[in-house]
Coordinates of C-alpha atoms in Angstrom, one line a residue:
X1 CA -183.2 101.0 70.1
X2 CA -180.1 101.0 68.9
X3 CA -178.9 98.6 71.5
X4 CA -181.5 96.1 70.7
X5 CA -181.3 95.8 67.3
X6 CA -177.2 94.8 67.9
X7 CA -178.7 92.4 70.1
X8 CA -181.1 90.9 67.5
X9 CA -178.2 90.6 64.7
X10 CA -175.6 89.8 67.0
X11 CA -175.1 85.6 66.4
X12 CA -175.3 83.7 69.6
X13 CA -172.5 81.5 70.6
X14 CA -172.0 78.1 68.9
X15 CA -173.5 75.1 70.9
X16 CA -170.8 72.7 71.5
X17 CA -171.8 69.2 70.0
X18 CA -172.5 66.6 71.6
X19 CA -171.0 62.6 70.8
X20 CA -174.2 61.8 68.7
X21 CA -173.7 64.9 66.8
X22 CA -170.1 64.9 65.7
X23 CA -170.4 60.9 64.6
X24 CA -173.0 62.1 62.6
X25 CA -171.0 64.7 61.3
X26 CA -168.0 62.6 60.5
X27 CA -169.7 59.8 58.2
X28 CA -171.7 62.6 56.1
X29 CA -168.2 64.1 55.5
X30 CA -166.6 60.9 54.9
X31 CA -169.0 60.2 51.9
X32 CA -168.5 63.0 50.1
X33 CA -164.9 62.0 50.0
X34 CA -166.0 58.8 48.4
X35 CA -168.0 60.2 46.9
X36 CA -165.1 62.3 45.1
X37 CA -162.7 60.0 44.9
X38 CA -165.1 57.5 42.6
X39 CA -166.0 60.5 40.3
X40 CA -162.3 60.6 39.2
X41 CA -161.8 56.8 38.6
X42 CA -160.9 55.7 35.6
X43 CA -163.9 53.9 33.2
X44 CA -163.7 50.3 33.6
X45 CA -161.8 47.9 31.0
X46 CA -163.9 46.3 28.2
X47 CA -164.0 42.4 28.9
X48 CA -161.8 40.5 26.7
X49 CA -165.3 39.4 24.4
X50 CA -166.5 42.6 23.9
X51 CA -166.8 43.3 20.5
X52 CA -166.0 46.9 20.8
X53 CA -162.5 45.8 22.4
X54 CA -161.5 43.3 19.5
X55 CA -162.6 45.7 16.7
X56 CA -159.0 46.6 15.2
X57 CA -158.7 43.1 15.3
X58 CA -157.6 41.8 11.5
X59 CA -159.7 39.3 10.0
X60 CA -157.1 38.2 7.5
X61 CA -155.3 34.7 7.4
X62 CA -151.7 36.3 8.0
X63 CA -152.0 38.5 10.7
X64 CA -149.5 41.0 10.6
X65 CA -148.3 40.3 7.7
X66 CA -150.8 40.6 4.4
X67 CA -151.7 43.8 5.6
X68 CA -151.8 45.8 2.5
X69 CA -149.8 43.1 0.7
X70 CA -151.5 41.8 -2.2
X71 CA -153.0 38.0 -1.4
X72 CA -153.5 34.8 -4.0
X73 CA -155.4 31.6 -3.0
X74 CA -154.0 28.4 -3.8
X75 CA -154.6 24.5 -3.7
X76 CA -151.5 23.2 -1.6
X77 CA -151.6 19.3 -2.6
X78 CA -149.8 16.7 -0.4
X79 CA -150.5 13.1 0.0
X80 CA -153.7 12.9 -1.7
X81 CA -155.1 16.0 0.2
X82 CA -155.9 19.7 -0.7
X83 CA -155.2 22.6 1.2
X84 CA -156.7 25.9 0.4
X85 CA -154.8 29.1 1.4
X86 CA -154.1 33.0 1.1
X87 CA -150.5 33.9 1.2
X88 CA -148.7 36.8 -0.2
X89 CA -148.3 37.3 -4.0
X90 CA -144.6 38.8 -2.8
X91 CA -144.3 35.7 -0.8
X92 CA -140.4 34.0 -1.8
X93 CA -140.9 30.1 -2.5
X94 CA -138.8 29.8 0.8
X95 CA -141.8 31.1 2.6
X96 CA -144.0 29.4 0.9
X97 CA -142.0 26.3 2.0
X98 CA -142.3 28.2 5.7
X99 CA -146.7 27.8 4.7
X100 CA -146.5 24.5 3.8
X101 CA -144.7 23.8 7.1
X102 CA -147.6 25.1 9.2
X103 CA -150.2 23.4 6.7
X104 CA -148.5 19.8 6.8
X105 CA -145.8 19.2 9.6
X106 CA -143.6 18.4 6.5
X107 CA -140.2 20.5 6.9
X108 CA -138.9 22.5 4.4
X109 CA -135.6 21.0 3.6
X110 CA -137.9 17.7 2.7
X111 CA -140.0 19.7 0.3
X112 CA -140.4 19.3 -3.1
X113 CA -142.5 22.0 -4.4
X114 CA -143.7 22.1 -7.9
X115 CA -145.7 25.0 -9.9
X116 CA -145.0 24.4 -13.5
X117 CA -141.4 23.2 -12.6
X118 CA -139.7 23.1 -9.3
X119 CA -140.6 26.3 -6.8
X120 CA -137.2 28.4 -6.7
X121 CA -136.5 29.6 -3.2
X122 CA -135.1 33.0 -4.0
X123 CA -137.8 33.9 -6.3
X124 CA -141.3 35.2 -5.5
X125 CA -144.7 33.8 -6.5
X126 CA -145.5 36.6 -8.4
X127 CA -141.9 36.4 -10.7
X128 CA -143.2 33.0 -11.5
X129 CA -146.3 33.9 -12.3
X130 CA -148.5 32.2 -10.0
X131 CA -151.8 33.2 -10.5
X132 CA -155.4 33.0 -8.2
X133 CA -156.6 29.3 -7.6
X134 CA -153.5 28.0 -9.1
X135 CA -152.4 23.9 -8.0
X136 CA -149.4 23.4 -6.1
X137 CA -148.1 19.9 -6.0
X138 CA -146.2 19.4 -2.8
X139 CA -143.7 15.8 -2.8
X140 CA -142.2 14.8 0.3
X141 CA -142.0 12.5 3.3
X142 CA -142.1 13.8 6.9
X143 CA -139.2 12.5 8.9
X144 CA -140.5 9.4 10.5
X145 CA -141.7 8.4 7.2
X146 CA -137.7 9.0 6.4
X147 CA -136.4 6.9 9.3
X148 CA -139.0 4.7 8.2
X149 CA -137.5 3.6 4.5
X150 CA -135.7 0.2 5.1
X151 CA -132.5 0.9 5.1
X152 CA -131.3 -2.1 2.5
X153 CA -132.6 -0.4 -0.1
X154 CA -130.7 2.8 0.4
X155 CA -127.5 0.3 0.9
X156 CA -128.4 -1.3 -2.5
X157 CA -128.6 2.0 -4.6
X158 CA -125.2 3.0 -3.0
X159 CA -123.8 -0.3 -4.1
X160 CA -124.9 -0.3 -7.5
X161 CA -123.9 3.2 -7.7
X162 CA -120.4 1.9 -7.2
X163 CA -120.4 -1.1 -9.1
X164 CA -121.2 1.3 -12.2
X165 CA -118.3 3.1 -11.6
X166 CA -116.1 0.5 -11.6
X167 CA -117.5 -0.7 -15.3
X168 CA -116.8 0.5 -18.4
X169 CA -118.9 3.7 -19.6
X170 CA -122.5 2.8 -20.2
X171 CA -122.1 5.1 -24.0
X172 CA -119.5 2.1 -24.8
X173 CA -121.4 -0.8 -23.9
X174 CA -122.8 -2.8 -26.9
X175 CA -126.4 -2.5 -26.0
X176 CA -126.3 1.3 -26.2
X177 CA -124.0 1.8 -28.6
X178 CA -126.4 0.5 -31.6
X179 CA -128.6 3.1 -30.6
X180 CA -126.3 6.0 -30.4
X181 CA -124.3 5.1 -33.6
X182 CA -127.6 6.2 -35.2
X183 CA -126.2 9.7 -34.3
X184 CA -128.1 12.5 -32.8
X185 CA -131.7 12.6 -33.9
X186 CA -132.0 16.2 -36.1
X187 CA -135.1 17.0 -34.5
X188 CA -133.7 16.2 -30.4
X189 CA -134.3 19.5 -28.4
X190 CA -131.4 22.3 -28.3
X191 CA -129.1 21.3 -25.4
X192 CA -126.9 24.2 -23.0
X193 CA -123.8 22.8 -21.9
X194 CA -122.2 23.6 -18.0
X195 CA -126.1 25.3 -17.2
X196 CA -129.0 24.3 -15.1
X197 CA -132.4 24.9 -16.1
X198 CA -136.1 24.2 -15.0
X199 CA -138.2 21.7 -16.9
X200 CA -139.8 23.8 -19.8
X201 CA -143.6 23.4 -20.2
X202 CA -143.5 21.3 -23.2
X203 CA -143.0 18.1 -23.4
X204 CA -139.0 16.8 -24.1
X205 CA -138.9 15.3 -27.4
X206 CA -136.5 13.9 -30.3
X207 CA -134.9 11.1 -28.1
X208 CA -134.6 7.7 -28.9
X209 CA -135.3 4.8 -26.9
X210 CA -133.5 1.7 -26.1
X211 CA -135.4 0.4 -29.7
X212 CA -134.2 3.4 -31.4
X213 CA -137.6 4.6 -31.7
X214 CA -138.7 7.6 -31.0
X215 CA -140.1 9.0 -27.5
X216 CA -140.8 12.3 -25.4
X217 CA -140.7 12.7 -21.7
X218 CA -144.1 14.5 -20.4
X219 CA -143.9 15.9 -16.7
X220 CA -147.5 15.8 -15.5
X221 CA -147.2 17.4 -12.2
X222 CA -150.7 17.9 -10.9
X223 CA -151.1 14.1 -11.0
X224 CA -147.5 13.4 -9.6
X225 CA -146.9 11.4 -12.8
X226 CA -144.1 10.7 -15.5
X227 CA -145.1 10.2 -18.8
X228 CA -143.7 8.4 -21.3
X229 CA -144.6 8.2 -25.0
X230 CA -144.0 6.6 -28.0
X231 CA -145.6 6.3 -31.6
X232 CA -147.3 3.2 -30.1
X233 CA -148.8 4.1 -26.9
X234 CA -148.3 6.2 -23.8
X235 CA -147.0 4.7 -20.6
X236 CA -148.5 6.7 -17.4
X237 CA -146.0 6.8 -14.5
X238 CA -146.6 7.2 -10.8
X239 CA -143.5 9.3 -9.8
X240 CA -143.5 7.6 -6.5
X241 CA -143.0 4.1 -8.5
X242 CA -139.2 5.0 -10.3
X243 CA -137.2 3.4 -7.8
X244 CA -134.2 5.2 -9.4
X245 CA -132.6 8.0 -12.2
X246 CA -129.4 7.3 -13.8
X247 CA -127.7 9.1 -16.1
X248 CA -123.9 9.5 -18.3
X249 CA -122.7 12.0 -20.4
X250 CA -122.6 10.8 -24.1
X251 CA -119.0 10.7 -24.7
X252 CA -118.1 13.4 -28.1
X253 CA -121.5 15.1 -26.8
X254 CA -121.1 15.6 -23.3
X255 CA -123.7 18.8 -23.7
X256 CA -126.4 15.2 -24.1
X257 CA -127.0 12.5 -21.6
X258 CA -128.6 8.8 -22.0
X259 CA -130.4 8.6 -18.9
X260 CA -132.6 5.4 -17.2
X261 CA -135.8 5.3 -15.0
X262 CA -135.7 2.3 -12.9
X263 CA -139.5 1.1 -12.9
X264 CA -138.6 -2.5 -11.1
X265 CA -136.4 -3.6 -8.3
X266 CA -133.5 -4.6 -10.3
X267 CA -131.2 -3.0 -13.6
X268 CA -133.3 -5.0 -16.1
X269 CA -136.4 -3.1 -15.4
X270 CA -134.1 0.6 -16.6
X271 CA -136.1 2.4 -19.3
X272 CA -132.9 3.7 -21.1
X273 CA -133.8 7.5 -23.2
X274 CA -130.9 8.8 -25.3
X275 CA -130.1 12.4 -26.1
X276 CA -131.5 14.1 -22.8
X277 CA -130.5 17.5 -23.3
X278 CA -127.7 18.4 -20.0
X279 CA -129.5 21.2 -18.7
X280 CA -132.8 19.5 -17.7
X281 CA -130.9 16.2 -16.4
X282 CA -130.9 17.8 -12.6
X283 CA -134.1 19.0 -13.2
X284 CA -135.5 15.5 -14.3
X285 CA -133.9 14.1 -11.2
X286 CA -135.0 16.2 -8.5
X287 CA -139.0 16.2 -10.0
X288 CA -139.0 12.1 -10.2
X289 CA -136.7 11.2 -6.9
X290 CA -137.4 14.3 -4.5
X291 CA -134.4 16.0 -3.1
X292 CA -134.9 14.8 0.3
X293 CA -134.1 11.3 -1.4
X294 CA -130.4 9.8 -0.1
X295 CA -128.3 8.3 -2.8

């Protein structure tokens, strides 16, 4: 009994396979390799439009850099047209020049850029106190409109820039000189000799014009415009129609200047004010002309 049941348990001998069999074999074993293999890949990239993908994607205007910076709209005006735009509150006037760049094509060094006064490049927007929705006027030619000014006329304000050297001081002359023997006019604004200064916000008053009547210099900047105004009427000035600024020290009160807006093609058509106080003259210059101007 014994014998048999050894016999029962006892395995009999593995059949050898035959071709069929071990093919057979070979492919199921084969796709549980794949099988394996593709369980440990790696979940496929999201397309480049899935929303999922672009979801730490910033929505702001500056990308990179008004996060967490505190952000001011403003109307850039150029040419006749308005821009509106978000840039930094701690943005320096030199990268607001950098804005206006990207806005117009016109390059920075051609700028004129005007908020209450011109836009100082070392100070930010918030120092000046540029507030939300706030208007700034933007002068300046792009430089084909440059290479485009007819060169005569650029030759003609150099030579009558030289031919007033060569004359006698303009403070002498007989034409001004009935004016300033009326003396300084008690009411003429403070002036700061050897100093710079912005244009204040008020008009500048207490001068005297080539009369000897009264009249004040109003900077409209928003409209691009010069004002000028007497006790008889107001004359509104396109800036971009002053063909020229000239201007001499008034001698015994260099701290004044007698200055002259060219509204014509020739010297008759000067608009001579006397008593400018010195520390606006610059100022005056650079708001009415441009700095990218040649002289």
């Amino acid at each position: 009994m014994d014998t048999e049941a050894e016999a029962v348990t006892t395995e009999a001998p593995a059949r050898p396979l035959n071709c069929v069999e071990e093919e057979a074999a070979a492919g199921a074993a084969a796709e549980d390799s794949c099988d394996a293999r593709g369980s440990l890949q790696p979940a496929p990239a999201q397309p480049p439009g899935d929303p999922m993908a672009q979801a730490s994607v910033s929505n702001g205007e500056d990308a990179g850099g008004g996060v967490g910076r505190e952000l001011v709209d403003l109307k850039i005006i150029w040419n006749k047209t308005k821009h509106d735009v978000k840039v930094p509150l701690d943005s320096t006037g030199s990268e607001l020049k950098q804005k206006i760049h990207s806005i117009t094509g016109l390059p920075p060094a051609m700028q004129k850029v005007m908020y209450k006064g011109l836009v100082p490049e070392d100070k930010t927007l918030r120092e000046i106190k540029v507030t939300s929705g706030a208007k700034i006027m933007v002068v300046g030619s792009t430089i084909n409109d440059v290479l485009a000014v007819n060169t005569p006329k650029d030759a003609a304000q150099q030579d009558s820039k030289a031919e007033e050297n060569k004359k006698e001081p303009l403070c002498r002359q007989k034409q001004h000189r009935k004016v300033l023997d009326k003396g300084k006019p008690e009411d003429v604004m403070p002036s700061v000799k050897g100093a710079q200064e912005r244009l204040p916000t008020v008009p500048l008053s207490g001068m005297y014009n080539k009369s000897g009547g009264k009249v004040r210099l109003t900077f409209k900047l928003e409209q691009d415009q010069l004002w000028i105004g007497t006790k008889e009427r107001t004359e509104k000035l396109p800036m971009g129609s002053i063909k020229n600024v000239v201007s001499e020290p008034i001698e015994g009160h260099e701290d004044y200047h007698m200055m002259a807006f060219q509204l014509g093609p020739t010297e008759a058509s000067y608009y001579w004010v006397y008593w400018v106080p010195t520390q606006y003259v610059d100022a005056i210059k650079d708001t009415v002309l441009g700095k990218w101007q040649y002289f």
